[in-house]
Amino acid sequence: MSAMANLSRRNMLRQLTCGGLMMALPASALARPAGDVSPPLASRLGRLFSNGESARVIGQRYLDLAPGEANLERLMALICHSVENYARLAHTDTEQLRAMLLGQQRADFARGRTIMIDGWILSETEVRLCAVAAIV
């Protein structure tokens, strides 16, 4: 039985949106040269989920569909959208960070930026965060 079979859509959404989904990104990540993804930042993003194994399964399935995104630097650029947004995400507290990423997820749904994985319709932001978890 796969890890996905043990996880309901409701529980997955709860894990993605509630109860400590995201930790604040370290301000030190911005001290790196443009285009350089900090391994500690990627590691933190990969550990954001309360059910890491389920996130990794979803992330790997997404990367199978989008192999061109199987790169931490590319994923970070797609999640953050811009240098300004990266800086904003990196310098915000955990509660604001969650709210900002949830806003991105909602915007993805509103604009039709979704991916179907195993019958689940997920936002691009969600699957890319899961992809980070699958890579690190």
PDB file of C-alpha atoms in Angstrom:
ATOM      1  CA  MET A   1       0.000   0.000   0.000  1.00  0.00           C
ATOM      2  CA  SER A   2       1.438   3.381  -0.950  1.00  0.00           C
ATOM      3  CA  ALA A   3       2.001   6.270   1.445  1.00  0.00           C
ATOM      4  CA  MET A   4      -0.613   8.221  -0.544  1.00  0.00           C
ATOM      5  CA  ALA A   5      -3.336   5.667   0.295  1.00  0.00           C
ATOM      6  CA  ASN A   6      -3.012   6.417   3.998  1.00  0.00           C
ATOM      7  CA  LEU A   7      -3.438  10.167   3.592  1.00  0.00           C
ATOM      8  CA  SER A   8      -6.804  11.749   2.888  1.00  0.00           C
ATOM      9  CA  ARG A   9      -7.154  14.956   0.880  1.00  0.00           C
ATOM     10  CA  ARG A  10      -8.490  16.739   3.974  1.00  0.00           C
ATOM     11  CA  ASN A  11      -5.544  15.655   6.127  1.00  0.00           C
ATOM     12  CA  MET A  12      -3.070  16.639   3.427  1.00  0.00           C
ATOM     13  CA  LEU A  13      -4.625  20.098   3.116  1.00  0.00           C
ATOM     14  CA  ARG A  14      -4.621  20.457   6.883  1.00  0.00           C
ATOM     15  CA  GLN A  15      -0.924  19.560   6.957  1.00  0.00           C
ATOM     16  CA  LEU A  16      -0.151  21.966   4.137  1.00  0.00           C
ATOM     17  CA  THR A  17      -2.024  24.890   5.636  1.00  0.00           C
ATOM     18  CA  CYS A  18      -2.108  24.467   9.394  1.00  0.00           C
ATOM     19  CA  GLY A  19      -0.076  23.536  12.391  1.00  0.00           C
ATOM     20  CA  GLY A  20       3.390  24.697  11.557  1.00  0.00           C
ATOM     21  CA  LEU A  21       3.513  24.046   7.812  1.00  0.00           C
ATOM     22  CA  MET A  22       6.244  26.555   7.280  1.00  0.00           C
ATOM     23  CA  MET A  23       9.213  27.810   9.287  1.00  0.00           C
ATOM     24  CA  ALA A  24      10.762  31.182   8.730  1.00  0.00           C
ATOM     25  CA  LEU A  25      13.466  31.165   6.100  1.00  0.00           C
ATOM     26  CA  PRO A  26      16.880  32.214   7.397  1.00  0.00           C
ATOM     27  CA  ALA A  27      17.897  35.796   6.666  1.00  0.00           C
ATOM     28  CA  SER A  28      21.416  34.492   5.998  1.00  0.00           C
ATOM     29  CA  ALA A  29      20.141  32.917   2.782  1.00  0.00           C
ATOM     30  CA  LEU A  30      20.061  36.376   1.215  1.00  0.00           C
ATOM     31  CA  ALA A  31      23.783  36.824   1.818  1.00  0.00           C
ATOM     32  CA  ARG A  32      24.454  34.307  -0.943  1.00  0.00           C
ATOM     33  CA  PRO A  33      25.098  35.363  -4.538  1.00  0.00           C
ATOM     34  CA  ALA A  34      22.086  35.701  -6.851  1.00  0.00           C
ATOM     35  CA  GLY A  35      21.054  32.344  -8.247  1.00  0.00           C
ATOM     36  CA  ASP A  36      22.781  30.362  -5.492  1.00  0.00           C
ATOM     37  CA  VAL A  37      20.351  28.236  -3.500  1.00  0.00           C
ATOM     38  CA  SER A  38      21.565  27.729   0.030  1.00  0.00           C
ATOM     39  CA  PRO A  39      21.619  24.046   0.978  1.00  0.00           C
ATOM     40  CA  PRO A  40      20.398  24.961   4.492  1.00  0.00           C
ATOM     41  CA  LEU A  41      17.443  26.854   2.964  1.00  0.00           C
ATOM     42  CA  ALA A  42      16.579  23.926   0.739  1.00  0.00           C
ATOM     43  CA  SER A  43      16.872  21.582   3.714  1.00  0.00           C
ATOM     44  CA  ARG A  44      14.514  23.765   5.742  1.00  0.00           C
ATOM     45  CA  LEU A  45      11.976  23.831   2.932  1.00  0.00           C
ATOM     46  CA  GLY A  46      12.234  20.070   2.683  1.00  0.00           C
ATOM     47  CA  ARG A  47      11.407  19.656   6.368  1.00  0.00           C
ATOM     48  CA  LEU A  48       8.339  21.903   6.468  1.00  0.00           C
ATOM     49  CA  PHE A  49       5.733  19.181   6.308  1.00  0.00           C
ATOM     50  CA  SER A  50       4.435  17.350   9.342  1.00  0.00           C
ATOM     51  CA  ASN A  51       4.206  14.234   7.158  1.00  0.00           C
ATOM     52  CA  GLY A  52       7.470  14.414   5.262  1.00  0.00           C
ATOM     53  CA  GLU A  53       7.110  11.021   3.608  1.00  0.00           C
ATOM     54  CA  SER A  54       3.787  11.950   1.996  1.00  0.00           C
ATOM     55  CA  ALA A  55       5.249  15.265   0.830  1.00  0.00           C
ATOM     56  CA  ARG A  56       8.219  13.434  -0.714  1.00  0.00           C
ATOM     57  CA  VAL A  57       5.901  10.983  -2.517  1.00  0.00           C
ATOM     58  CA  ILE A  58       3.856  13.836  -3.975  1.00  0.00           C
ATOM     59  CA  GLY A  59       7.018  15.747  -4.824  1.00  0.00           C
ATOM     60  CA  GLN A  60       8.579  12.795  -6.630  1.00  0.00           C
ATOM     61  CA  ARG A  61       5.415  12.181  -8.613  1.00  0.00           C
ATOM     62  CA  TYR A  62       5.436  15.837  -9.623  1.00  0.00           C
ATOM     63  CA  LEU A  63       9.091  15.676 -10.646  1.00  0.00           C
ATOM     64  CA  ASP A  64       8.284  12.617 -12.777  1.00  0.00           C
ATOM     65  CA  LEU A  65       5.750  14.829 -14.605  1.00  0.00           C
ATOM     66  CA  ALA A  66       8.058  17.881 -14.736  1.00  0.00           C
ATOM     67  CA  PRO A  67      11.665  16.615 -14.841  1.00  0.00           C
ATOM     68  CA  GLY A  68      12.888  20.059 -15.901  1.00  0.00           C
ATOM     69  CA  GLU A  69      12.112  21.275 -12.384  1.00  0.00           C
ATOM     70  CA  ALA A  70      14.207  18.623 -10.623  1.00  0.00           C
ATOM     71  CA  ASN A  71      16.661  21.300  -9.522  1.00  0.00           C
ATOM     72  CA  LEU A  72      16.571  23.227  -6.228  1.00  0.00           C
ATOM     73  CA  GLU A  73      17.545  26.526  -7.811  1.00  0.00           C
ATOM     74  CA  ARG A  74      14.760  26.229 -10.394  1.00  0.00           C
ATOM     75  CA  LEU A  75      12.200  25.226  -7.757  1.00  0.00           C
ATOM     76  CA  MET A  76      13.138  28.148  -5.511  1.00  0.00           C
ATOM     77  CA  ALA A  77      12.810  30.580  -8.412  1.00  0.00           C
ATOM     78  CA  LEU A  78       9.380  29.159  -9.262  1.00  0.00           C
ATOM     79  CA  ILE A  79       8.172  29.207  -5.652  1.00  0.00           C
ATOM     80  CA  CYS A  80       9.430  32.726  -4.925  1.00  0.00           C
ATOM     81  CA  HIS A  81       8.631  34.235  -8.350  1.00  0.00           C
ATOM     82  CA  SER A  82      11.045  37.163  -7.880  1.00  0.00           C
ATOM     83  CA  VAL A  83      14.060  38.332  -5.922  1.00  0.00           C
ATOM     84  CA  GLU A  84      11.809  40.799  -4.106  1.00  0.00           C
ATOM     85  CA  ASN A  85       9.378  38.077  -3.060  1.00  0.00           C
ATOM     86  CA  TYR A  86      12.273  35.838  -2.017  1.00  0.00           C
ATOM     87  CA  ALA A  87      13.538  38.630   0.243  1.00  0.00           C
ATOM     88  CA  ARG A  88      10.046  39.199   1.619  1.00  0.00           C
ATOM     89  CA  LEU A  89       9.597  35.493   2.376  1.00  0.00           C
ATOM     90  CA  ALA A  90      13.058  35.251   3.929  1.00  0.00           C
ATOM     91  CA  HIS A  91      12.535  38.214   6.240  1.00  0.00           C
ATOM     92  CA  THR A  92       9.023  37.542   7.495  1.00  0.00           C
ATOM     93  CA  ASP A  93       7.917  35.763  10.629  1.00  0.00           C
ATOM     94  CA  THR A  94       6.433  32.288  10.473  1.00  0.00           C
ATOM     95  CA  GLU A  95       2.792  33.373  10.648  1.00  0.00           C
ATOM     96  CA  GLN A  96       3.191  35.910   7.842  1.00  0.00           C
ATOM     97  CA  LEU A  97       5.185  33.421   5.795  1.00  0.00           C
ATOM     98  CA  ARG A  98       2.364  30.884   6.052  1.00  0.00           C
ATOM     99  CA  ALA A  99      -0.149  33.529   5.030  1.00  0.00           C
ATOM    100  CA  MET A 100       1.956  34.601   2.044  1.00  0.00           C
ATOM    101  CA  LEU A 101       2.396  31.033   0.782  1.00  0.00           C
ATOM    102  CA  LEU A 102      -1.281  30.277   1.309  1.00  0.00           C
ATOM    103  CA  GLY A 103      -2.007  33.380  -0.747  1.00  0.00           C
ATOM    104  CA  GLN A 104       0.208  32.006  -3.506  1.00  0.00           C
ATOM    105  CA  GLN A 105      -1.633  28.688  -3.335  1.00  0.00           C
ATOM    106  CA  ARG A 106      -5.013  30.422  -3.593  1.00  0.00           C
ATOM    107  CA  ALA A 107      -3.754  32.536  -6.503  1.00  0.00           C
ATOM    108  CA  ASP A 108      -2.602  29.340  -8.222  1.00  0.00           C
ATOM    109  CA  PHE A 109      -6.103  27.882  -7.941  1.00  0.00           C
ATOM    110  CA  ALA A 110      -7.751  31.134  -9.066  1.00  0.00           C
ATOM    111  CA  ARG A 111      -5.518  31.281 -12.145  1.00  0.00           C
ATOM    112  CA  GLY A 112      -5.835  27.600 -12.959  1.00  0.00           C
ATOM    113  CA  ARG A 113      -2.211  26.869 -12.059  1.00  0.00           C
ATOM    114  CA  THR A 114      -2.890  23.386 -10.784  1.00  0.00           C
ATOM    115  CA  ILE A 115      -1.463  19.924 -11.208  1.00  0.00           C
ATOM    116  CA  MET A 116      -3.374  16.658 -10.914  1.00  0.00           C
ATOM    117  CA  ILE A 117      -1.457  13.945  -9.100  1.00  0.00           C
ATOM    118  CA  ASP A 118      -3.159  10.635  -8.365  1.00  0.00           C
ATOM    119  CA  GLY A 119      -6.554  12.301  -8.731  1.00  0.00           C
ATOM    120  CA  TRP A 120      -5.694  15.182  -6.399  1.00  0.00           C
ATOM    121  CA  ILE A 121      -5.792  18.717  -7.731  1.00  0.00           C
ATOM    122  CA  LEU A 122      -2.942  20.637  -6.103  1.00  0.00           C
ATOM    123  CA  SER A 123      -1.580  24.128  -6.623  1.00  0.00           C
ATOM    124  CA  GLU A 124       1.757  24.576  -8.342  1.00  0.00           C
ATOM    125  CA  THR A 125       3.113  26.101  -5.132  1.00  0.00           C
ATOM    126  CA  GLU A 126       2.074  23.022  -3.131  1.00  0.00           C
ATOM    127  CA  VAL A 127       3.642  20.507  -5.489  1.00  0.00           C
ATOM    128  CA  ARG A 128       6.842  22.513  -5.802  1.00  0.00           C
ATOM    129  CA  LEU A 129       7.240  22.653  -2.035  1.00  0.00           C
ATOM    130  CA  CYS A 130       6.713  18.882  -2.023  1.00  0.00           C
ATOM    131  CA  ALA A 131       9.307  18.573  -4.804  1.00  0.00           C
ATOM    132  CA  VAL A 132      11.828  20.381  -2.628  1.00  0.00           C
ATOM    133  CA  ALA A 133      11.107  17.807   0.091  1.00  0.00           C
ATOM    134  CA  ALA A 134      11.699  15.009  -2.440  1.00  0.00           C
ATOM    135  CA  ILE A 135      15.069  16.384  -3.518  1.00  0.00           C
ATOM    136  CA  VAL A 136      16.693  17.302  -0.212  1.00  0.00           C
TER     137      VAL A 136
END
